[in-house]
mmCIF file of C-alpha atoms in Angstrom:
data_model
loop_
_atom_site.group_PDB
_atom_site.id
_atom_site.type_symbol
_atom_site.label_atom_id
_atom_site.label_comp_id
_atom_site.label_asym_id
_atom_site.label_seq_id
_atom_site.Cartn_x
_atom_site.Cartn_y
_atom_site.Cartn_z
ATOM 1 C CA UNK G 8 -23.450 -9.664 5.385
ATOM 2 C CA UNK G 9 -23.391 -5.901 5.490
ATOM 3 C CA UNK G 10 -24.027 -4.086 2.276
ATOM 4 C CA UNK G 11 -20.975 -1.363 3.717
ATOM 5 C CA UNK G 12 -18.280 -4.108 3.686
ATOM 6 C CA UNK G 13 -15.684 -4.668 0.831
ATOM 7 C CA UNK G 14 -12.859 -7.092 -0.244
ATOM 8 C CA UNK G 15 -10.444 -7.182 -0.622
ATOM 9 C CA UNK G 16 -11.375 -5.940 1.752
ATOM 10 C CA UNK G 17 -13.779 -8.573 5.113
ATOM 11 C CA UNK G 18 -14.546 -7.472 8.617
ATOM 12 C CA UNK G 19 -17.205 -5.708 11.183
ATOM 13 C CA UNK G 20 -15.864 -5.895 14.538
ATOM 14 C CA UNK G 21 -15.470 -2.121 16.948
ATOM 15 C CA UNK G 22 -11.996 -0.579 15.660
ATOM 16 C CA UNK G 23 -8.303 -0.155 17.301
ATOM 17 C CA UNK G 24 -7.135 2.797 17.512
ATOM 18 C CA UNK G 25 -3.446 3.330 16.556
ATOM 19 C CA UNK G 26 -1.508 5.561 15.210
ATOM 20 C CA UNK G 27 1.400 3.289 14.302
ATOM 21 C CA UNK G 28 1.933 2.865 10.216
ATOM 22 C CA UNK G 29 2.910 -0.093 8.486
ATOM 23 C CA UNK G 30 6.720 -0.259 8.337
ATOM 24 C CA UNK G 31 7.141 0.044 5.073
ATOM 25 C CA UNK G 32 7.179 3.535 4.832
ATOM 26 C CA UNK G 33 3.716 3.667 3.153
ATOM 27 C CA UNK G 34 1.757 6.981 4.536
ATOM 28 C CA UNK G 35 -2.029 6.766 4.663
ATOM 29 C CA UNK G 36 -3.789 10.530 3.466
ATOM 30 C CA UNK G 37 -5.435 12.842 6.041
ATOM 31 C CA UNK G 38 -8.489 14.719 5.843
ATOM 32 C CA UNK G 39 -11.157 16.710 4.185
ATOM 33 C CA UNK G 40 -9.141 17.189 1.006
ATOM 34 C CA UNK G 41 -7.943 14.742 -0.101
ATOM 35 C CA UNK G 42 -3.906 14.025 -1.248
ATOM 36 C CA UNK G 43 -2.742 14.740 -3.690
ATOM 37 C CA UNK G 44 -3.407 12.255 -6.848
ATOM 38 C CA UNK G 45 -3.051 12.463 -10.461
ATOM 39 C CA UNK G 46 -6.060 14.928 -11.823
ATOM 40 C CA UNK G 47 -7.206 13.817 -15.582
ATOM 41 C CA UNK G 48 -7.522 17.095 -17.324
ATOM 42 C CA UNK G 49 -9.422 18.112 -20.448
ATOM 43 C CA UNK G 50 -7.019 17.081 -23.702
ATOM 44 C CA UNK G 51 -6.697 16.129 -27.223
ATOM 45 C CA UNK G 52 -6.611 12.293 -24.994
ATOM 46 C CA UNK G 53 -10.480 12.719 -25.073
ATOM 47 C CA UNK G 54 -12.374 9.536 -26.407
ATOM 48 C CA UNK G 55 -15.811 11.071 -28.482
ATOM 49 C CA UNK G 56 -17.523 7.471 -27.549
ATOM 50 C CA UNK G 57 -16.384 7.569 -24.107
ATOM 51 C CA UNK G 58 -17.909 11.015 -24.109
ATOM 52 C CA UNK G 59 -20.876 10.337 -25.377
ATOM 53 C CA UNK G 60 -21.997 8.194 -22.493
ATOM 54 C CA UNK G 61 -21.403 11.363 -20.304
ATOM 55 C CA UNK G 62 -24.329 13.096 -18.875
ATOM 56 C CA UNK G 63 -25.390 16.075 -20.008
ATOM 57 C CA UNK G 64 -23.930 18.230 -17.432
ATOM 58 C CA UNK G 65 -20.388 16.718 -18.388
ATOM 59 C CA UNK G 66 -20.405 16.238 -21.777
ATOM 60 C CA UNK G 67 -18.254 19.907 -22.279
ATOM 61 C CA UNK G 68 -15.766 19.161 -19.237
ATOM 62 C CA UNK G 69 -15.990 19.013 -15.645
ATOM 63 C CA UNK G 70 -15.520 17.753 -12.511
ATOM 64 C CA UNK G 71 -15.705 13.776 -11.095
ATOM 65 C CA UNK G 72 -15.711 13.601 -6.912
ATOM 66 C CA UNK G 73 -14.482 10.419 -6.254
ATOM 67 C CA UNK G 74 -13.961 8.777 -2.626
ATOM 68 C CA UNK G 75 -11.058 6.884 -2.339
ATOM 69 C CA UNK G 76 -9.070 4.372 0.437
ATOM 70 C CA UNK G 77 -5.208 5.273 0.010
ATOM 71 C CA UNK G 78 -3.889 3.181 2.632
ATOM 72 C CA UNK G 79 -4.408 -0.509 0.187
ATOM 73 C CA UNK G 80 -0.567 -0.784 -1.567
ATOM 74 C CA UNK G 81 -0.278 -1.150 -4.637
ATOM 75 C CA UNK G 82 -4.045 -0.653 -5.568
ATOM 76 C CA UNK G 83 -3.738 3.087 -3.746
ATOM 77 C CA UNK G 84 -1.108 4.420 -0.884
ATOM 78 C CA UNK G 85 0.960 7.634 -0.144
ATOM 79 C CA UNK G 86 3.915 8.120 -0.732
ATOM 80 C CA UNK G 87 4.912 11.651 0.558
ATOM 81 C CA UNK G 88 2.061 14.017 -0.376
ATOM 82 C CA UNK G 89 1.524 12.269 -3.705
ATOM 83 C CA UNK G 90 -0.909 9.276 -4.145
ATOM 84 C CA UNK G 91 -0.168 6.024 -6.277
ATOM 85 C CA UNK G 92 -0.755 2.881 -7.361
ATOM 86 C CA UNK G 93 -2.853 0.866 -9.843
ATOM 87 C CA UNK G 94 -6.325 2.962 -8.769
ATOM 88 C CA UNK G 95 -4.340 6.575 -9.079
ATOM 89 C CA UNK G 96 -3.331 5.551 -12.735
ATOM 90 C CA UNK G 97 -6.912 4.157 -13.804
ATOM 91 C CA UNK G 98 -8.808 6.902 -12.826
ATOM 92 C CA UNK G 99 -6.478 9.169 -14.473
ATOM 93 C CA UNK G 100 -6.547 7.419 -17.594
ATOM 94 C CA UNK G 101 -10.236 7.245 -17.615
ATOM 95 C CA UNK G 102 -10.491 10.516 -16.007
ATOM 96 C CA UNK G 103 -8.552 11.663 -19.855
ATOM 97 C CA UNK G 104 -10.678 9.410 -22.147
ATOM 98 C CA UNK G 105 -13.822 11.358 -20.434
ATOM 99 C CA UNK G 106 -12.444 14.620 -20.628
ATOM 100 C CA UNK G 107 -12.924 15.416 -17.230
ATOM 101 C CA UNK G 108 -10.918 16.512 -14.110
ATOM 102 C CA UNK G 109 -10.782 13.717 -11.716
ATOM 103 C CA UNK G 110 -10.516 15.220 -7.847
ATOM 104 C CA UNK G 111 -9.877 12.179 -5.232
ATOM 105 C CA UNK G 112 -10.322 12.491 -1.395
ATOM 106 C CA UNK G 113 -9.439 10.601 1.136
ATOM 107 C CA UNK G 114 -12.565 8.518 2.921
ATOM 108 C CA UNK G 115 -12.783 5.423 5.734
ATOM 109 C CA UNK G 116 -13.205 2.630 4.136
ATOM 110 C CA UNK G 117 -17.040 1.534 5.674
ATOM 111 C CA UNK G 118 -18.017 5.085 5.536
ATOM 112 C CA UNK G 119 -17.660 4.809 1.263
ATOM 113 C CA UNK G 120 -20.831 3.346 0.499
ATOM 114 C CA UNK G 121 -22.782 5.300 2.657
ATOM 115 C CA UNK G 122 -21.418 8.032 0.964
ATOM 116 C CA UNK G 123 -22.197 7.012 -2.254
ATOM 117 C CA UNK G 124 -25.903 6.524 -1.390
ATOM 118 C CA UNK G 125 -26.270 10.029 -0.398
ATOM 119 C CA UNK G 126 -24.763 11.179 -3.331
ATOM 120 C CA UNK G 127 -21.607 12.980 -1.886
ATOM 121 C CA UNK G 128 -19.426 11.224 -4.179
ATOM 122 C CA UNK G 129 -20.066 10.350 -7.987
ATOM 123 C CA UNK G 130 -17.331 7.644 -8.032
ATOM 124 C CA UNK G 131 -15.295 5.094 -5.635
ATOM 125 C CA UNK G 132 -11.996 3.477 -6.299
ATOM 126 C CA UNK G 133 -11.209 1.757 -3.344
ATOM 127 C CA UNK G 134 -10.351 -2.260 -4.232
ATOM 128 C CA UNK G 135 -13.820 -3.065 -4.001
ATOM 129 C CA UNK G 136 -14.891 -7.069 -4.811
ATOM 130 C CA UNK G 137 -18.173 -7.183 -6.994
ATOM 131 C CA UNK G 138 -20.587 -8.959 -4.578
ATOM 132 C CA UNK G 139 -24.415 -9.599 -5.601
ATOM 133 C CA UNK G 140 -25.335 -8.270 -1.881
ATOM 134 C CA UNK G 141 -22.755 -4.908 -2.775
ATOM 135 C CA UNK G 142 -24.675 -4.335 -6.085
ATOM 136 C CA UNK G 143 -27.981 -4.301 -4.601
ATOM 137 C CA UNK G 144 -26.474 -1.022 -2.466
ATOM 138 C CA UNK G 145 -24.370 0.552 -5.066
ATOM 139 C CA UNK G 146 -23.244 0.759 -9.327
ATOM 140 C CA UNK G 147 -20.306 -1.326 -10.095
ATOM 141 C CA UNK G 148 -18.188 -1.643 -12.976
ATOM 142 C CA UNK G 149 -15.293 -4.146 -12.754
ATOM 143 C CA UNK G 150 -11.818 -3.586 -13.978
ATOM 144 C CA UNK G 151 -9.723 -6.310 -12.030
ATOM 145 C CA UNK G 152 -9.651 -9.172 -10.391
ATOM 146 C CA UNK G 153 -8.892 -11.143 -6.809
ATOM 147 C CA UNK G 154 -9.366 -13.660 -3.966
ATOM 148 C CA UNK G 155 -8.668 -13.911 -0.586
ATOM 149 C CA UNK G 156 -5.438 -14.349 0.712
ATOM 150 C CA UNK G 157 -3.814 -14.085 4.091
ATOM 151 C CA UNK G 158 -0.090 -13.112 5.394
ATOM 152 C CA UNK G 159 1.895 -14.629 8.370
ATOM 153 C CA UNK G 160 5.029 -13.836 10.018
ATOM 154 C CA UNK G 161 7.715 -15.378 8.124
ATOM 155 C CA UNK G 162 8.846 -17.946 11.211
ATOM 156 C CA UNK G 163 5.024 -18.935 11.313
ATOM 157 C CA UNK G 164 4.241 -22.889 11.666
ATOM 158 C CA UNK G 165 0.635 -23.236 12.323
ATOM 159 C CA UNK G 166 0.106 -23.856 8.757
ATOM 160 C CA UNK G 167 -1.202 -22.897 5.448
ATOM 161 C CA UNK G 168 -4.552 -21.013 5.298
ATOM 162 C CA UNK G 169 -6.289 -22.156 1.967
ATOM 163 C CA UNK G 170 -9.661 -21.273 3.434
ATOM 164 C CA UNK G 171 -11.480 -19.607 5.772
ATOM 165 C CA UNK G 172 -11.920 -22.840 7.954
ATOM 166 C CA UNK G 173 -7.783 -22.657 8.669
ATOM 167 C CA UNK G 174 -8.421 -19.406 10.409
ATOM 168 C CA UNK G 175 -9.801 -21.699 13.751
ATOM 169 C CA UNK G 176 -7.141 -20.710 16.828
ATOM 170 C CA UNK G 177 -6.084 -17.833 15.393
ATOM 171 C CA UNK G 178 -6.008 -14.155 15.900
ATOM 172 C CA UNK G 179 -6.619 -12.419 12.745
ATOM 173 C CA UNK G 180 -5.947 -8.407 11.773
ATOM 174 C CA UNK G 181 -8.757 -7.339 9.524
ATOM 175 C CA UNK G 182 -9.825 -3.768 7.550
ATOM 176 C CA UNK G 183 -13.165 -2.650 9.004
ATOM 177 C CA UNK G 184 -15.698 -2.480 6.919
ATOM 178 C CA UNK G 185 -14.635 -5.305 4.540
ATOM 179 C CA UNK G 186 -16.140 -8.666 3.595
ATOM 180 C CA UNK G 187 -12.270 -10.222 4.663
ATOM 181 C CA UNK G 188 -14.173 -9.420 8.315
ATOM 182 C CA UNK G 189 -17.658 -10.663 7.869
ATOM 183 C CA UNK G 190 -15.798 -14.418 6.370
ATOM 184 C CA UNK G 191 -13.995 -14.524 9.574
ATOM 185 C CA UNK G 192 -16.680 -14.148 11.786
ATOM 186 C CA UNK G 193 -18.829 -16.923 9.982
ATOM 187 C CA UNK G 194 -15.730 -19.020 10.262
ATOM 188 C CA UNK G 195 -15.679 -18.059 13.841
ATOM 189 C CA UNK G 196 -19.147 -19.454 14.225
ATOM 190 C CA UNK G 197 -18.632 -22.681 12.264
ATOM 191 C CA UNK G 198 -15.025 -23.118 14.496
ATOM 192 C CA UNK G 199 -16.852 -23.091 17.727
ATOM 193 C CA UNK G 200 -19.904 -25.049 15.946
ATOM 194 C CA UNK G 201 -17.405 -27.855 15.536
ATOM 195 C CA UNK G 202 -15.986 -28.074 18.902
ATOM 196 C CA UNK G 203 -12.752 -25.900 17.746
ATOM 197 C CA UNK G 204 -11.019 -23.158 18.814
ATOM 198 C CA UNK G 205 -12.711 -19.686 17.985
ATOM 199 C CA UNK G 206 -11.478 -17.228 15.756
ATOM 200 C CA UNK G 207 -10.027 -13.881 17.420
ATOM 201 C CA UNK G 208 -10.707 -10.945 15.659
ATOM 202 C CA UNK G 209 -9.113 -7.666 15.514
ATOM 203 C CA UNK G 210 -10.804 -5.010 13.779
ATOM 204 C CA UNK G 211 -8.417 -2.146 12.213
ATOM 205 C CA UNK G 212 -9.304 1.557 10.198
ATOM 206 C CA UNK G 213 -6.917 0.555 7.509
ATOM 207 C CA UNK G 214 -5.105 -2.079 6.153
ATOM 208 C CA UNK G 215 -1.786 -1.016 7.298
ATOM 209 C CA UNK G 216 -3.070 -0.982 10.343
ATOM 210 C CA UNK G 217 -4.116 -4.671 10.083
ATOM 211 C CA UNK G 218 -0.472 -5.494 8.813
ATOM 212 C CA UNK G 219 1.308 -3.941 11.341
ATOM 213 C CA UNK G 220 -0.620 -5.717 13.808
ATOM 214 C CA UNK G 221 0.671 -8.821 12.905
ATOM 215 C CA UNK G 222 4.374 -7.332 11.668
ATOM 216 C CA UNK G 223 4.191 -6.560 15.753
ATOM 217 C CA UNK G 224 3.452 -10.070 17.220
ATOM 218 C CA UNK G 225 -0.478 -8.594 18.095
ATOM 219 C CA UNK G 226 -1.896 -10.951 15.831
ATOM 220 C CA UNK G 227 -1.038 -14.249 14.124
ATOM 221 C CA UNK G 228 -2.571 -13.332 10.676
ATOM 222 C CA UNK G 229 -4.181 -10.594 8.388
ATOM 223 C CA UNK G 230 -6.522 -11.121 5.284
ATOM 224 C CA UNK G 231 -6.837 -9.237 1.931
ATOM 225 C CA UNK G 232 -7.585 -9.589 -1.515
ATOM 226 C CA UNK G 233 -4.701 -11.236 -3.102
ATOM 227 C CA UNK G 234 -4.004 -8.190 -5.812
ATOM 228 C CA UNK G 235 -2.238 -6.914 -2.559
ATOM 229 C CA UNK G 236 -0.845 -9.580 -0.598
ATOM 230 C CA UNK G 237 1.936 -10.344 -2.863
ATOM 231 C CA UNK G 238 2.974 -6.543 -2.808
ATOM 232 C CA UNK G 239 3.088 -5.905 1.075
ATOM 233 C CA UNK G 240 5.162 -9.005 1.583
ATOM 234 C CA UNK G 241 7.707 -8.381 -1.210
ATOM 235 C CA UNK G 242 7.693 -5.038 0.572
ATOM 236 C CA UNK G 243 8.084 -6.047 4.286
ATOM 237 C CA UNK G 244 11.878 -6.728 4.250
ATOM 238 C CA UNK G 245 11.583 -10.828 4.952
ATOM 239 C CA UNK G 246 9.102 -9.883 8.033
ATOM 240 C CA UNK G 247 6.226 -11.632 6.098
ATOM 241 C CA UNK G 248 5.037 -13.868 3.754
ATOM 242 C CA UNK G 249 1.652 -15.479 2.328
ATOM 243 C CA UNK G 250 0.142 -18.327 4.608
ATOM 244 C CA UNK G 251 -1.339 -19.877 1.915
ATOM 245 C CA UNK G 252 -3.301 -20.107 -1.768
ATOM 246 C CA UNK G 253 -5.361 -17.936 -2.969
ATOM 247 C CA UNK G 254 -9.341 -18.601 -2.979
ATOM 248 C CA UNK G 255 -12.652 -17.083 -3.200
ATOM 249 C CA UNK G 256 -11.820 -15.659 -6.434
ATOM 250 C CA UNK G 257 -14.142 -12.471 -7.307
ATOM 251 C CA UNK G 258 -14.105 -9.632 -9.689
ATOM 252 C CA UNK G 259 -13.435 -5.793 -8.486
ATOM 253 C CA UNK G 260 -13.644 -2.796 -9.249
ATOM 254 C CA UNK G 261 -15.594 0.726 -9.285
ATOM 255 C CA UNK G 262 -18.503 1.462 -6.790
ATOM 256 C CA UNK G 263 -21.219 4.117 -7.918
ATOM 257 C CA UNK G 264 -24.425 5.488 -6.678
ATOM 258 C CA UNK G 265 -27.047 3.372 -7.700
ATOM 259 C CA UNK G 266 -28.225 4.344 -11.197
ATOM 260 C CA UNK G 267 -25.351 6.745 -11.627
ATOM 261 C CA UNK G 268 -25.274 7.816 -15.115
ATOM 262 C CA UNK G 269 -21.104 7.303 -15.483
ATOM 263 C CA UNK G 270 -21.187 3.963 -15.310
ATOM 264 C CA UNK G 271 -21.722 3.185 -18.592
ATOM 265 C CA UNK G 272 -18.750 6.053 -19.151
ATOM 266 C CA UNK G 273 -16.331 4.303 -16.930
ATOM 267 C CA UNK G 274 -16.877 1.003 -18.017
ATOM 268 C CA UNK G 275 -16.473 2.242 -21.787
ATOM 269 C CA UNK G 276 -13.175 3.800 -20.773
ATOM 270 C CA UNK G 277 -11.916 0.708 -19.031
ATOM 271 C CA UNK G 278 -12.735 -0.887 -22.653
ATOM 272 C CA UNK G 279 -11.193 1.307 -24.517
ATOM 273 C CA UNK G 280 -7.924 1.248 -21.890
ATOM 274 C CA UNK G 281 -7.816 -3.087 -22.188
ATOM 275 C CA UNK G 282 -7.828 -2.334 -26.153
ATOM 276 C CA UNK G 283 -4.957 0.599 -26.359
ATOM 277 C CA UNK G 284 -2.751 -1.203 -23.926
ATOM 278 C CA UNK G 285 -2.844 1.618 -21.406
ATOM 279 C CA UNK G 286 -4.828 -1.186 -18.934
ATOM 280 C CA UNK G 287 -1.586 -3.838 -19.554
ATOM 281 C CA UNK G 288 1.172 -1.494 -18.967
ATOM 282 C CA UNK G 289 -0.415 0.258 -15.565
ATOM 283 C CA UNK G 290 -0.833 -3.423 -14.382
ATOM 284 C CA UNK G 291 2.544 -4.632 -15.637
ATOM 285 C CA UNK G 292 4.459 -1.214 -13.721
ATOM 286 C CA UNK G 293 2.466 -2.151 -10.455
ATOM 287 C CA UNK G 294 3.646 -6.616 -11.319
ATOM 288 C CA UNK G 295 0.087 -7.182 -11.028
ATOM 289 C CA UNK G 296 -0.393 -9.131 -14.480
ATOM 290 C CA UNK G 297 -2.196 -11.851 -12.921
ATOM 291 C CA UNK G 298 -4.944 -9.410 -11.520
ATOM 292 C CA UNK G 299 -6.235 -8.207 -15.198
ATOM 293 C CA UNK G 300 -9.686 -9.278 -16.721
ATOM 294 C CA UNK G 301 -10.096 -9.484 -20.003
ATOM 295 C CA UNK G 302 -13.834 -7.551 -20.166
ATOM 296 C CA UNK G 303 -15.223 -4.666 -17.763
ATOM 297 C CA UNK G 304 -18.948 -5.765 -17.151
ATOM 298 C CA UNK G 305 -21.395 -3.089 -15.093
ATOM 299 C CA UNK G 306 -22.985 -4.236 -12.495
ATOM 300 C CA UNK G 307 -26.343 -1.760 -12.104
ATOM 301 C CA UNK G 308 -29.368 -3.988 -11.848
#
């Protein structure tokens, strides 16, 4: 697998250009900037342990870059200028407990890590999974959970997916750059392997993208990590619904550059935000109960 790929986010095949959004009224961010996003600010909010973990450089206020994917509802999407979700909120609240201004832009999903390892960013909220072949590229610092999970038309019939071996015959909608598309293509392998049909895959810049593809009739499926399944087919007006059960449960959460000194910060803030109920009452607002973890671990071996 490909250090670059993510969850929820699964998939490495050449993209499809479109320009078409998910019809949900959902508006992915454009450009150098960034959207705008909530911006922690110096307060009296402050945490002095959280703060303490801070580099040097930080430790009297300052500045966090962070790369971002806000096109992945409810973890992180547009709506009008402004940018929200679960990720928006987090990194605001941690963003506080550090003392710090928190400045967001927008970046392609597969270009993230890449981006971490030359140090343009100092943070990434993007859905990742925590994978032992991810860590080896990147910091991480886990703050949710999730699983795989895939959506179908709602007048569907070829039956549940409950693995990656149901995806045989189909054609499937995946994010670039995530492990959703590496899965499929080993599936792909061990379909034809065994005599079955082979797995057709799409590969898409975002996850709308992906969605709408199948929304559209241009593919039978699309996969995801199952914090955001649920929410894009409440949200699709009856035009979808989830093919199956959730599996390949993993942990997600923050990606840094490898031996980035705020990871110890952030995952001391995430503490600190399970223990003053900020952490349950972002994921409650978002209905995404069943994605919290009860510990932030780092990940930076």
């Amino acid at each position: 697998m490909n250090n670059n790929s993510q969850p929820r986010h699964a998939l490495k095949k050449p993209m499809v250009a479109s320009s078409a959004l998910l019809a949900l009224g959902l508006l992915t961010a454009c450009g150098g900037n960034g959207a705008a996003a909530p911006a922690a600010s110096t307060s009296a909010q402050a945490d002095a342990e959280v703060q303490a973990l801070l580099p040097e450089e930080l430790k009297k206020g300052g500045t966090i870059e962070i790369a971002v994917d806000s096109a992945y509802p409810p973890m992180d999407f547009m709506q009008g200028d402004k940018m929200v979700g679960i990720e928006p909120e987090m990194w605001t609240a941690a963003g506080e407990l550090m003392g710090l201004q928190v400045k967001p832009t927008t970046v392609a999903f597969d270009a993230i890590v890449p981006a971490l390892q030359s140090q343009r960013y100092q943070a990434s909220f993007a859905g990742f999974w925590i994978t032992e072949e991810r860590t080896k590229a990147v910091d991480m610092v886990s703050f949710f959970q999730s699983g795989s999970q895939y959506l179908v038309r709602t007048d569907d019939s070829k039956g549940p997916i409950d693995s990656f071996a149901d995806l045989c015959g189909r054609s499937v909608a995946l994010q670039s750059g995530s492990y959703e598309m590496t899965y499929a293509e080993d599936a792909g392998k061990e379909c034809e392997a065994a005599g079955k049909p082979a797995v057709e895959i799409q590969g898409y810049k975002t996850q709308d993208q992906a969605t709408l593809a199948v929304t559209s009739g241009r593919a039978d499926t699309t996969g995801m990590g199952a914090v955001v399944a649920g929410y894009v087919a409440q949200q699709s007006n009856g035009k979808l619904k989830t093919a199956g059960k959730v599996f390949h449960n993993v942990e997600g959460g923050i990606a840094l550059p490898k031996g980035s000194k705020l990871s110890a910060a952030f995952q001391k803030a995430f503490t600190k935000l399970m223990g003053n109920g900020k952490y349950d009452e972002i994921f409650a607002k978002w209905g995404l109960e069943s994605a919290k973890i009860t510990e932030s671990k780092a990940h930076t071996s």
